Amino acid sequence: AGRGRGGRRGAPGARPPPAPPQGEPRPVPVPSFPECRERLSVCSKLCYAVGGAPYQTTGCALGFFLQIYLLDVAQLDPFYASIILFVGRAWDAITDPLVGFFISKTPWTRFGRLMPWIIFSTPFAVISYFLIWFVPDISRGQVLWYLVFYCLFQTLVTVSRALRLPEQMGHSRCLPPGMTVEVLGTVVGTAIQGQIVGKVVTPCIQTQGPALLPGSAGCRHEPPLTAPLLVQRNAYMVAAGVIGGLYILCAVILSVGVREKRESSELQSDEPVSFFRGLKLVMNHGAYIKLITGFLFTSLAFMLLEGNFALFCTYTLGFRNEFQNILLVIMLSATLTIPFWQWFLTRYGKKTAVYAGIAPAIPFLILVVTLPRNLVVTYIVAVAAGISVAATFLLPWSMLPDVVDDFKLQHPESRGHEAIFFSFYVFFTKFTSGVSLGISTLSLDFAGYQTRGCSQPNEVNITLKMLVSAAPVGLILLGLLLFSLYPINEEKRMENKKALQDLREESNSSSESDNTELPSVV
């Protein structure tokens, strides 16, 4: 309440914030697509939601399968594969503010501001995505090939990511299909990639040890290319073609079914603060730091599981022909439990949902590496992991608006900061995920990973167990510890909500008073 009273001094009649310095980069702007004030048709909502699905579909396919593809299909040395995975994820983090800066400088056209970016970036994004899953017939330069097209695709797909910002910045009540379609996109990506690739059985190779071909650019020495390996490479390209076709279809549905609005919503009308001033403000907000660090560690736990689970199932558990079905079970479990977590957080509170949704994954992650390998147990662990993945997927975007509200009450003079909160959360998550995935792949190289080996050295199996169990469990425990310090519980959230409502009513009444007094003064 005290903060609310303090906020009144900066509401009506306060000095406007200074304009941002020219030339400074800005975070991803909030595109002015469907607004909460308008009554949108179900068709428009669905078309808008479908437009953001390619980001999740391609992201899930890359997250689960790119590591094993680079190691066993493209046959890159794990050291070079780790560089590709790290640089690609880190570049993905950097492109958010970069693309946002260029979009914010784009003049309005008859099609809108963001829509031309989507239309023209889609074909190049699809081509670059396809070339990620293509093995070039060159003895040198394969590492550069994958680096270029992976980073290029991450840059182009960021435009699709920009569609999701209005929904994740508190507008999800007006666009309810968005979250559902986004989660379904992860299932579609896992199903298409896994089922097409998993149908191809490639014989393993009995290797004596890793050896690099002299003069090669990161490729391990291997026997002559076999027909089954060619079939597997073709399967990855077929899956990439199918997902690319869906990418184009979603872009067409979006461009036909949705019209970009030039009128801004209340949040978008504020002049954005500068990039560096915004960074200083959000980094000094304690509730934001506790929230993003907590989710940073829990998200990294599931990203490690995502990136290494295919290798773990293939080599450590020995389920070479089952891993794609196990991955599909994880994503189906996550999709089916999203509505439950939406109900749970409204019934018992968001902070309670964090502990109830994420903590139960710990015993199952321990179980999968301590018990003798068993396919039934693995599927049970997959279901439990999916339930926690759903909570991890939903809760950050549900809790970030509460932090923004708390910030507004403490800094009523600051405007246009909402996108900064969300952009920095995305940046930190992507960058740290790149670091963790690069380190995990590099650790497999140090352990002596054998490309397409029928079995792996004991050190590799131990490393994979650490990457899918010990490390995620430690990260989850650290994240939950940080959540215990998060100050915004349900009582505090409702107090902030009421204080903001009082400020809006006072501001509106003050504006009406000024309007009625003006004629008498004249």
Short mmCIF file of C-alpha atoms in Angstrom, two decimals:
data_model
loop_
_atom_site.label_atom_id
_atom_site.label_comp_id
_atom_site.label_asym_id
_atom_site.label_seq_id
_atom_site.Cartn_x
_atom_site.Cartn_y
_atom_site.Cartn_z
CA ALA A 1 0.00 0.00 0.00
CA GLY A 2 2.91 2.30 0.81
CA ARG A 3 4.33 1.76 -2.64
CA GLY A 4 0.97 2.47 -4.13
CA ARG A 5 0.81 5.81 -2.35
CA GLY A 6 4.31 6.57 -3.49
CA GLY A 7 3.30 5.79 -7.01
CA ARG A 8 0.57 8.43 -6.99
CA ARG A 9 3.15 11.16 -6.97
CA GLY A 10 4.31 10.02 -10.38
CA ALA A 11 1.00 9.24 -12.03
CA PRO A 12 -0.99 12.30 -13.13
CA GLY A 13 0.94 15.46 -13.74
CA ALA A 14 4.36 13.83 -13.36
CA ARG A 15 7.26 14.96 -15.50
CA PRO A 16 7.55 12.67 -18.50
CA PRO A 17 10.66 10.50 -18.70
CA PRO A 18 13.49 11.69 -20.89
CA ALA A 19 13.57 10.45 -24.45
CA PRO A 20 16.09 7.66 -25.12
CA PRO A 21 19.36 8.72 -26.68
CA GLN A 22 19.50 8.37 -30.43
CA GLY A 23 21.24 5.35 -31.85
CA GLU A 24 21.02 3.10 -28.78
CA PRO A 25 19.75 -0.45 -29.42
CA ARG A 26 16.36 -1.38 -28.09
CA PRO A 27 14.81 -4.67 -27.05
CA VAL A 28 12.37 -6.54 -29.22
CA PRO A 29 9.35 -4.24 -29.63
CA VAL A 30 5.88 -5.44 -28.92
CA PRO A 31 4.21 -5.86 -32.29
CA SER A 32 0.76 -4.35 -32.42
CA PHE A 33 -1.18 -7.41 -33.46
CA PRO A 34 -4.56 -8.28 -31.89
CA GLU A 35 -5.26 -6.09 -28.89
CA CYS A 36 -7.08 -6.93 -25.68
CA ARG A 37 -9.57 -4.12 -26.09
CA GLU A 38 -10.93 -5.52 -29.33
CA ARG A 39 -13.31 -8.42 -29.65
CA LEU A 40 -11.55 -10.77 -32.00
CA SER A 41 -13.12 -13.60 -33.91
CA VAL A 42 -12.09 -17.16 -33.15
CA CYS A 43 -10.63 -17.35 -36.66
CA SER A 44 -8.36 -14.34 -36.07
CA LYS A 45 -7.18 -15.73 -32.75
CA LEU A 46 -6.37 -19.11 -34.27
CA CYS A 47 -4.56 -17.58 -37.24
CA TYR A 48 -2.52 -15.41 -34.89
CA ALA A 49 -1.66 -18.42 -32.71
CA VAL A 50 -0.68 -20.57 -35.70
CA GLY A 51 1.73 -17.85 -36.86
CA GLY A 52 3.97 -18.40 -33.83
CA ALA A 53 3.96 -22.21 -34.00
CA PRO A 54 7.00 -22.57 -36.36
CA TYR A 55 9.29 -21.15 -33.68
CA GLN A 56 8.42 -23.97 -31.29
CA THR A 57 8.22 -26.69 -33.96
CA THR A 58 11.69 -26.02 -35.34
CA GLY A 59 13.13 -25.23 -31.90
CA CYS A 60 11.98 -28.55 -30.47
CA ALA A 61 13.36 -30.52 -33.42
CA LEU A 62 16.71 -28.76 -33.11
CA GLY A 63 16.80 -29.10 -29.34
CA PHE A 64 16.21 -32.85 -29.25
CA PHE A 65 17.95 -34.00 -32.42
CA LEU A 66 20.67 -31.57 -33.52
CA GLN A 67 23.32 -32.89 -31.14
CA ILE A 68 22.93 -36.55 -32.10
CA TYR A 69 22.66 -35.52 -35.77
CA LEU A 70 25.96 -33.62 -35.71
CA LEU A 71 27.73 -36.46 -33.89
CA ASP A 72 26.33 -39.60 -35.53
CA VAL A 73 24.99 -38.48 -38.92
CA ALA A 74 27.19 -35.55 -39.97
CA GLN A 75 29.97 -37.30 -38.00
CA LEU A 76 31.58 -34.16 -36.64
CA ASP A 77 34.06 -34.35 -33.84
CA PRO A 78 32.32 -33.57 -30.50
CA PHE A 79 34.64 -30.59 -29.99
CA TYR A 80 33.43 -28.95 -33.20
CA ALA A 81 29.84 -29.97 -32.52
CA SER A 82 30.04 -28.22 -29.14
CA ILE A 83 31.23 -25.03 -30.86
CA ILE A 84 28.31 -25.14 -33.31
CA LEU A 85 25.75 -25.73 -30.55
CA PHE A 86 27.14 -22.99 -28.31
CA VAL A 87 27.60 -20.34 -31.01
CA GLY A 88 24.15 -21.08 -32.49
CA ARG A 89 22.36 -20.70 -29.14
CA ALA A 90 24.40 -17.65 -28.16
CA TRP A 91 23.69 -16.00 -31.50
CA ASP A 92 20.01 -16.79 -31.04
CA ALA A 93 20.13 -14.81 -27.80
CA ILE A 94 21.85 -11.85 -29.46
CA THR A 95 19.42 -11.69 -32.39
CA ASP A 96 16.44 -10.86 -30.15
CA PRO A 97 17.50 -7.24 -29.47
CA LEU A 98 19.11 -6.89 -32.90
CA VAL A 99 16.02 -7.92 -34.85
CA GLY A 100 13.89 -5.85 -32.50
CA PHE A 101 16.01 -2.79 -33.22
CA PHE A 102 15.65 -3.17 -36.99
CA ILE A 103 11.91 -3.86 -36.76
CA SER A 104 11.45 -0.73 -34.62
CA LYS A 105 13.16 1.31 -37.35
CA THR A 106 10.98 -0.13 -40.11
CA PRO A 107 8.40 2.32 -41.51
CA TRP A 108 4.76 1.32 -41.66
CA THR A 109 3.51 -0.15 -44.93
CA ARG A 110 0.06 -1.08 -46.19
CA PHE A 111 0.72 -4.55 -44.77
CA GLY A 112 1.92 -3.27 -41.39
CA ARG A 113 5.37 -3.09 -39.81
CA LEU A 114 6.09 -6.67 -38.72
CA MET A 115 4.14 -8.53 -41.41
CA PRO A 116 6.56 -7.69 -44.27
CA TRP A 117 9.39 -9.08 -42.15
CA ILE A 118 7.47 -12.32 -41.67
CA ILE A 119 6.57 -12.63 -45.34
CA PHE A 120 10.08 -12.01 -46.69
CA SER A 121 11.99 -13.90 -43.99
CA THR A 122 9.94 -17.10 -44.23
CA PRO A 123 11.38 -18.59 -47.48
CA PHE A 124 14.97 -17.85 -46.41
CA ALA A 125 14.29 -19.30 -42.96
CA VAL A 126 12.93 -22.51 -44.50
CA ILE A 127 15.92 -22.84 -46.84
CA SER A 128 18.44 -22.29 -44.05
CA TYR A 129 16.58 -24.76 -41.80
CA PHE A 130 16.70 -27.42 -44.52
CA LEU A 131 20.44 -26.87 -45.07
CA ILE A 132 21.09 -27.41 -41.35
CA TRP A 133 19.98 -31.03 -41.89
CA PHE A 134 21.99 -31.49 -45.11
CA VAL A 135 25.44 -33.10 -45.04
CA PRO A 136 27.61 -31.34 -47.66
CA ASP A 137 29.94 -33.53 -49.68
CA ILE A 138 33.05 -31.55 -48.81
CA SER A 139 36.18 -32.58 -46.96
CA ARG A 140 36.74 -29.13 -45.47
CA GLY A 141 34.39 -26.50 -44.20
CA GLN A 142 31.60 -28.63 -42.69
CA VAL A 143 31.88 -26.83 -39.37
CA LEU A 144 31.58 -23.46 -41.10
CA TRP A 145 28.59 -24.78 -43.11
CA TYR A 146 26.60 -25.67 -40.00
CA LEU A 147 27.65 -22.53 -38.15
CA VAL A 148 26.51 -20.26 -40.95
CA PHE A 149 23.14 -21.86 -41.60
CA TYR A 150 22.35 -22.49 -37.92
CA CYS A 151 23.02 -18.83 -37.04
CA LEU A 152 21.21 -17.61 -40.15
CA PHE A 153 18.14 -19.64 -39.29
CA GLN A 154 18.15 -18.42 -35.68
CA THR A 155 18.22 -14.84 -36.96
CA LEU A 156 15.32 -15.33 -39.36
CA VAL A 157 13.11 -17.32 -36.99
CA THR A 158 13.40 -14.55 -34.36
CA VAL A 159 10.81 -12.64 -36.40
CA SER A 160 8.34 -15.45 -35.68
CA ARG A 161 9.31 -15.22 -32.03
CA ALA A 162 8.29 -11.54 -31.94
CA LEU A 163 4.67 -12.62 -32.50
CA ARG A 164 4.50 -14.25 -29.09
CA LEU A 165 5.54 -11.19 -27.06
CA PRO A 166 2.12 -9.51 -26.72
CA GLU A 167 0.61 -12.74 -25.49
CA GLN A 168 3.41 -13.44 -23.02
CA MET A 169 3.32 -9.86 -21.75
CA GLY A 170 -0.04 -10.32 -20.10
CA HIS A 171 -2.38 -10.48 -23.08
CA SER A 172 -2.86 -14.25 -22.95
CA ARG A 173 -6.38 -13.82 -21.62
CA CYS A 174 -7.46 -12.32 -24.90
CA LEU A 175 -5.53 -14.82 -27.02
CA PRO A 176 -6.07 -18.19 -25.27
CA PRO A 177 -5.36 -20.41 -28.29
CA GLY A 178 -1.80 -19.12 -28.50
CA MET A 179 -0.29 -21.11 -25.65
CA THR A 180 -2.10 -24.27 -26.74
CA VAL A 181 -0.93 -24.01 -30.34
CA GLU A 182 2.59 -23.16 -29.19
CA VAL A 183 2.79 -26.31 -27.07
CA LEU A 184 1.26 -28.36 -29.87
CA GLY A 185 4.05 -27.03 -32.07
CA THR A 186 6.60 -28.73 -29.83
CA VAL A 187 4.70 -32.01 -30.14
CA VAL A 188 4.51 -31.68 -33.92
CA GLY A 189 8.25 -30.98 -34.16
CA THR A 190 9.11 -33.97 -31.97
CA ALA A 191 6.67 -36.27 -33.75
CA ILE A 192 7.69 -35.40 -37.32
CA GLN A 193 11.42 -35.43 -36.67
CA GLY A 194 11.37 -38.46 -34.39
CA GLN A 195 9.01 -40.70 -36.30
CA ILE A 196 10.60 -40.09 -39.71
CA VAL A 197 14.17 -40.42 -38.46
CA GLY A 198 13.37 -43.23 -36.04
CA LYS A 199 12.02 -45.49 -38.76
CA VAL A 200 15.50 -45.74 -40.25
CA VAL A 201 17.73 -48.28 -38.52
CA THR A 202 21.42 -47.61 -39.15
CA PRO A 203 23.93 -50.31 -38.21
CA CYS A 204 26.42 -49.19 -35.59
CA ILE A 205 30.18 -49.33 -36.14
CA GLN A 206 32.66 -51.28 -34.06
CA THR A 207 35.38 -48.69 -33.48
CA GLN A 208 38.65 -49.06 -31.65
CA GLY A 209 39.02 -45.39 -30.79
CA PRO A 210 38.57 -41.88 -32.12
CA ALA A 211 40.88 -40.80 -34.87
CA LEU A 212 40.76 -37.65 -36.92
CA LEU A 213 41.42 -37.85 -40.62
CA PRO A 214 44.48 -35.70 -41.37
CA GLY A 215 43.44 -32.42 -42.95
CA SER A 216 39.74 -32.87 -42.11
CA ALA A 217 37.67 -30.05 -40.68
CA GLY A 218 36.28 -31.73 -37.60
CA CYS A 219 35.13 -35.02 -39.17
CA ARG A 220 36.13 -38.30 -37.58
CA HIS A 221 37.73 -40.99 -39.70
CA GLU A 222 35.08 -43.52 -40.71
CA PRO A 223 34.60 -46.45 -43.05
CA PRO A 224 33.28 -45.76 -46.56
CA LEU A 225 29.81 -44.24 -46.56
CA THR A 226 27.26 -47.05 -46.29
CA ALA A 227 23.82 -47.22 -47.84
CA PRO A 228 22.03 -47.28 -44.43
CA LEU A 229 23.83 -44.07 -43.40
CA LEU A 230 22.76 -42.43 -46.65
CA VAL A 231 19.19 -43.49 -45.92
CA GLN A 232 19.44 -41.94 -42.45
CA ARG A 233 20.77 -38.69 -43.87
CA ASN A 234 17.90 -38.63 -46.37
CA ALA A 235 15.43 -39.21 -43.52
CA TYR A 236 16.67 -36.09 -41.74
CA MET A 237 16.24 -34.09 -44.94
CA VAL A 238 12.71 -35.46 -45.45
CA ALA A 239 11.80 -34.43 -41.89
CA ALA A 240 13.30 -30.99 -42.51
CA GLY A 241 11.27 -30.66 -45.70
CA VAL A 242 8.02 -31.56 -43.93
CA ILE A 243 8.67 -29.12 -41.08
CA GLY A 244 9.69 -26.45 -43.60
CA GLY A 245 6.42 -26.96 -45.47
CA LEU A 246 4.49 -26.49 -42.21
CA TYR A 247 6.53 -23.34 -41.55
CA ILE A 248 5.40 -21.87 -44.88
CA LEU A 249 1.78 -22.95 -44.29
CA CYS A 250 1.71 -21.24 -40.87
CA ALA A 251 3.14 -18.03 -42.36
CA VAL A 252 0.47 -18.06 -45.08
CA ILE A 253 -2.32 -18.61 -42.54
CA LEU A 254 -0.98 -15.73 -40.44
CA SER A 255 -0.68 -13.30 -43.35
CA VAL A 256 -4.16 -14.13 -44.65
CA GLY A 257 -6.03 -14.33 -41.35
CA VAL A 258 -4.50 -11.48 -39.31
CA ARG A 259 -4.18 -7.76 -40.00
CA GLU A 260 -1.57 -5.77 -38.11
CA LYS A 261 -2.98 -2.77 -36.26
CA ARG A 262 -1.20 0.54 -36.23
CA GLU A 263 -3.08 1.69 -33.14
CA SER A 264 -1.03 0.84 -30.08
CA SER A 265 -2.30 -0.60 -26.85
CA GLU A 266 -1.79 1.18 -23.55
CA LEU A 267 1.55 -0.46 -22.94
CA GLN A 268 2.82 0.14 -26.45
CA SER A 269 2.00 3.83 -26.42
CA ASP A 270 4.72 4.57 -23.89
CA GLU A 271 8.07 5.71 -25.28
CA PRO A 272 10.54 2.86 -24.70
CA VAL A 273 13.42 3.53 -22.36
CA SER A 274 16.91 3.20 -23.75
CA PHE A 275 18.60 -0.20 -23.86
CA PHE A 276 21.28 0.50 -21.26
CA ARG A 277 19.05 2.50 -18.94
CA GLY A 278 16.50 -0.31 -19.13
CA LEU A 279 19.19 -2.87 -18.31
CA LYS A 280 20.21 -0.88 -15.23
CA LEU A 281 16.61 -0.56 -14.06
CA VAL A 282 15.66 -4.21 -14.40
CA MET A 283 18.95 -5.46 -12.92
CA ASN A 284 18.27 -3.37 -9.81
CA HIS A 285 14.80 -4.86 -9.30
CA GLY A 286 15.19 -7.62 -6.72
CA ALA A 287 12.01 -9.55 -7.50
CA TYR A 288 12.99 -9.77 -11.18
CA ILE A 289 16.50 -11.03 -10.40
CA LYS A 290 15.19 -13.75 -8.06
CA LEU A 291 12.56 -14.83 -10.56
CA ILE A 292 14.75 -15.05 -13.66
CA THR A 293 17.65 -16.73 -11.84
CA GLY A 294 15.27 -19.31 -10.39
CA PHE A 295 13.78 -20.06 -13.79
CA LEU A 296 17.22 -19.86 -15.38
CA PHE A 297 18.47 -22.81 -13.36
CA THR A 298 15.29 -24.88 -13.68
CA SER A 299 15.10 -24.19 -17.43
CA LEU A 300 18.74 -25.17 -17.85
CA ALA A 301 18.00 -28.45 -16.08
CA PHE A 302 15.39 -29.42 -18.65
CA MET A 303 17.50 -28.06 -21.53
CA LEU A 304 20.33 -30.38 -20.50
CA LEU A 305 17.83 -33.23 -20.41
CA GLU A 306 16.48 -32.20 -23.81
CA GLY A 307 19.87 -31.92 -25.48
CA ASN A 308 21.33 -35.19 -24.17
CA PHE A 309 18.31 -37.46 -23.78
CA ALA A 310 18.56 -38.94 -27.29
CA LEU A 311 22.18 -39.96 -26.71
CA PHE A 312 21.33 -41.24 -23.23
CA CYS A 313 18.50 -43.44 -24.52
CA THR A 314 20.56 -44.68 -27.47
CA TYR A 315 23.79 -45.60 -25.69
CA THR A 316 23.40 -45.67 -21.92
CA LEU A 317 19.94 -47.29 -21.82
CA GLY A 318 20.37 -49.16 -25.09
CA PHE A 319 16.98 -48.11 -26.53
CA ARG A 320 18.39 -47.21 -29.95
CA ASN A 321 15.06 -47.77 -31.73
CA GLU A 322 12.80 -46.36 -29.00
CA PHE A 323 14.20 -42.95 -28.14
CA GLN A 324 11.98 -41.07 -30.61
CA ASN A 325 8.87 -42.59 -28.98
CA ILE A 326 10.15 -41.70 -25.51
CA LEU A 327 10.69 -38.10 -26.60
CA LEU A 328 7.19 -37.98 -28.06
CA VAL A 329 5.75 -39.21 -24.75
CA ILE A 330 7.54 -36.37 -22.93
CA MET A 331 6.03 -33.71 -25.20
CA LEU A 332 2.54 -35.29 -25.21
CA SER A 333 2.60 -35.39 -21.42
CA ALA A 334 3.60 -31.71 -21.35
CA THR A 335 0.82 -30.75 -23.76
CA LEU A 336 -1.93 -32.62 -21.94
CA THR A 337 -0.99 -31.17 -18.54
CA ILE A 338 -0.82 -27.49 -19.60
CA PRO A 339 -4.58 -26.97 -18.85
CA PHE A 340 -4.11 -28.60 -15.45
CA TRP A 341 -1.30 -26.22 -14.51
CA GLN A 342 -3.32 -23.26 -15.74
CA TRP A 343 -6.09 -24.31 -13.35
CA PHE A 344 -3.64 -25.11 -10.53
CA LEU A 345 -1.89 -21.75 -10.52
CA THR A 346 -5.20 -19.86 -10.44
CA ARG A 347 -6.48 -22.10 -7.62
CA TYR A 348 -3.39 -22.40 -5.39
CA GLY A 349 -1.13 -19.58 -6.56
CA LYS A 350 1.82 -19.33 -8.91
CA LYS A 351 4.58 -19.77 -6.35
CA THR A 352 2.96 -22.96 -5.07
CA ALA A 353 2.66 -24.19 -8.66
CA VAL A 354 6.43 -23.81 -9.08
CA TYR A 355 7.17 -26.29 -6.28
CA ALA A 356 4.31 -28.64 -7.15
CA GLY A 357 5.21 -28.69 -10.84
CA ILE A 358 9.01 -28.82 -10.86
CA ALA A 359 10.09 -30.63 -7.69
CA PRO A 360 8.41 -34.01 -8.51
CA ALA A 361 10.78 -34.45 -11.46
CA ILE A 362 13.74 -34.95 -9.10
CA PRO A 363 13.00 -38.52 -7.86
CA PHE A 364 12.21 -39.71 -11.39
CA LEU A 365 15.46 -38.29 -12.79
CA ILE A 366 17.33 -40.16 -10.06
CA LEU A 367 15.31 -43.31 -10.69
CA VAL A 368 16.16 -43.53 -14.40
CA VAL A 369 19.91 -43.81 -13.73
CA THR A 370 19.90 -45.88 -10.53
CA LEU A 371 17.57 -48.73 -11.50
CA PRO A 372 18.58 -51.36 -14.07
CA ARG A 373 17.55 -50.23 -17.53
CA ASN A 374 13.89 -50.92 -18.08
CA LEU A 375 11.73 -49.61 -20.91
CA VAL A 376 8.60 -49.32 -18.76
CA VAL A 377 10.44 -47.30 -16.11
CA THR A 378 11.84 -45.04 -18.85
CA TYR A 379 8.35 -44.30 -20.16
CA ILE A 380 7.14 -43.53 -16.63
CA VAL A 381 10.05 -41.10 -16.22
CA ALA A 382 9.15 -39.56 -19.59
CA VAL A 383 5.59 -38.89 -18.42
CA ALA A 384 6.81 -37.34 -15.16
CA ALA A 385 9.38 -35.22 -16.99
CA GLY A 386 6.68 -33.99 -19.38
CA ILE A 387 4.51 -32.87 -16.46
CA SER A 388 7.37 -30.79 -15.07
CA VAL A 389 8.30 -29.49 -18.53
CA ALA A 390 4.74 -28.14 -18.86
CA ALA A 391 5.06 -26.26 -15.59
CA THR A 392 8.49 -24.90 -16.55
CA PHE A 393 7.12 -23.85 -19.94
CA LEU A 394 4.04 -22.06 -18.59
CA LEU A 395 5.04 -20.47 -15.30
CA PRO A 396 7.74 -17.96 -16.38
CA TRP A 397 5.37 -16.19 -18.77
CA SER A 398 2.66 -16.27 -16.12
CA MET A 399 4.83 -14.74 -13.38
CA LEU A 400 6.79 -12.13 -15.32
CA PRO A 401 3.76 -9.77 -15.58
CA ASP A 402 3.55 -9.80 -11.77
CA VAL A 403 7.15 -8.57 -11.60
CA VAL A 404 6.34 -5.86 -14.13
CA ASP A 405 3.41 -4.70 -11.98
CA ASP A 406 5.64 -4.61 -8.91
CA PHE A 407 8.19 -2.56 -10.86
CA LYS A 408 5.51 -0.08 -11.98
CA LEU A 409 4.58 0.66 -8.38
CA GLN A 410 8.20 1.23 -7.38
CA HIS A 411 9.07 3.24 -10.52
CA PRO A 412 5.91 5.01 -11.67
CA GLU A 413 7.95 7.50 -13.69
CA SER A 414 9.48 4.77 -15.88
CA ARG A 415 7.58 3.91 -19.05
CA GLY A 416 7.96 1.49 -21.92
CA HIS A 417 9.95 -1.01 -19.86
CA GLU A 418 7.76 -4.09 -20.31
CA ALA A 419 9.53 -5.47 -23.37
CA ILE A 420 12.88 -5.08 -21.61
CA PHE A 421 11.84 -7.46 -18.82
CA PHE A 422 10.78 -10.13 -21.28
CA SER A 423 13.63 -9.64 -23.75
CA PHE A 424 16.32 -9.95 -21.10
CA TYR A 425 14.72 -13.09 -19.69
CA VAL A 426 14.78 -14.65 -23.17
CA PHE A 427 18.35 -13.45 -23.74
CA PHE A 428 19.73 -14.89 -20.50
CA THR A 429 17.92 -18.20 -20.96
CA LYS A 430 19.13 -18.69 -24.53
CA PHE A 431 22.70 -17.64 -23.87
CA THR A 432 23.18 -19.83 -20.81
CA SER A 433 21.52 -22.77 -22.57
CA GLY A 434 24.12 -22.39 -25.33
CA VAL A 435 26.91 -22.45 -22.76
CA SER A 436 25.52 -25.54 -21.02
CA LEU A 437 24.89 -27.45 -24.25
CA GLY A 438 28.33 -26.60 -25.58
CA ILE A 439 29.99 -27.72 -22.35
CA SER A 440 27.96 -30.94 -22.21
CA THR A 441 28.95 -31.88 -25.78
CA LEU A 442 32.57 -30.99 -25.08
CA SER A 443 32.50 -33.20 -21.99
CA LEU A 444 31.48 -36.13 -24.18
CA ASP A 445 34.56 -35.51 -26.29
CA PHE A 446 36.80 -35.57 -23.21
CA ALA A 447 35.10 -38.81 -22.12
CA GLY A 448 36.00 -40.46 -25.44
CA TYR A 449 32.72 -40.45 -27.37
CA GLN A 450 32.74 -42.93 -30.30
CA THR A 451 30.84 -41.72 -33.38
CA ARG A 452 28.10 -44.22 -34.27
CA GLY A 453 29.68 -46.77 -31.98
CA CYS A 454 27.70 -49.87 -31.06
CA SER A 455 28.64 -49.08 -27.47
CA GLN A 456 30.39 -46.26 -25.67
CA PRO A 457 33.22 -46.27 -23.16
CA ASN A 458 32.16 -46.42 -19.54
CA GLU A 459 33.31 -42.82 -19.09
CA VAL A 460 30.81 -41.66 -21.74
CA ASN A 461 27.93 -43.50 -20.06
CA ILE A 462 28.85 -41.94 -16.72
CA THR A 463 29.00 -38.51 -18.35
CA LEU A 464 25.56 -38.99 -19.93
CA LYS A 465 24.13 -40.02 -16.56
CA MET A 466 25.55 -36.85 -15.05
CA LEU A 467 24.08 -34.73 -17.85
CA VAL A 468 20.53 -36.14 -17.65
CA SER A 469 20.29 -36.77 -13.92
CA ALA A 470 22.89 -35.36 -11.51
CA ALA A 471 23.32 -31.97 -13.19
CA PRO A 472 19.56 -31.35 -13.78
CA VAL A 473 18.73 -32.39 -10.20
CA GLY A 474 21.34 -29.99 -8.82
CA LEU A 475 20.07 -27.16 -11.04
CA ILE A 476 16.45 -27.79 -10.05
CA LEU A 477 17.33 -27.75 -6.32
CA LEU A 478 19.26 -24.50 -6.77
CA GLY A 479 16.39 -22.97 -8.73
CA LEU A 480 13.82 -23.94 -6.08
CA LEU A 481 16.07 -22.44 -3.39
CA LEU A 482 16.08 -19.15 -5.28
CA PHE A 483 12.30 -19.31 -5.67
CA SER A 484 12.00 -19.44 -1.88
CA LEU A 485 13.45 -15.90 -1.87
CA TYR A 486 10.98 -14.65 -4.49
CA PRO A 487 8.89 -12.03 -2.64
CA ILE A 488 5.67 -11.91 -4.70
CA ASN A 489 3.20 -14.44 -3.32
CA GLU A 490 -0.54 -14.42 -3.98
CA GLU A 491 -1.23 -11.89 -1.22
CA LYS A 492 1.45 -9.53 -2.51
CA ARG A 493 0.28 -10.01 -6.10
CA MET A 494 -3.29 -9.02 -5.22
CA GLU A 495 -2.07 -5.98 -3.26
CA ASN A 496 -0.06 -4.81 -6.28
CA LYS A 497 -2.99 -5.40 -8.58
CA LYS A 498 -5.31 -3.33 -6.39
CA ALA A 499 -2.73 -0.54 -6.03
CA LEU A 500 -2.32 -0.32 -9.81
CA GLN A 501 -6.07 -0.25 -10.29
CA ASP A 502 -6.32 2.62 -7.80
CA LEU A 503 -3.62 4.50 -9.71
CA ARG A 504 -5.45 4.02 -13.02
CA GLU A 505 -8.74 5.22 -11.54
CA GLU A 506 -7.06 8.26 -10.00
CA SER A 507 -5.33 9.05 -13.29
CA ASN A 508 -8.57 8.69 -15.24
CA SER A 509 -10.51 10.88 -12.81
CA SER A 510 -7.77 13.51 -12.96
CA SER A 511 -7.89 13.49 -16.77
CA GLU A 512 -11.67 13.87 -16.76
CA SER A 513 -11.41 16.75 -14.29
CA ASP A 514 -8.89 18.52 -16.51
CA ASN A 515 -11.16 18.09 -19.52
CA THR A 516 -14.20 19.56 -17.75
CA GLU A 517 -12.26 22.52 -16.37
CA LEU A 518 -10.72 23.48 -19.69
CA PRO A 519 -13.88 25.02 -21.28
CA SER A 520 -14.55 27.19 -18.23
CA VAL A 521 -10.99 28.47 -18.30
CA VAL A 522 -11.30 29.33 -21.97
#
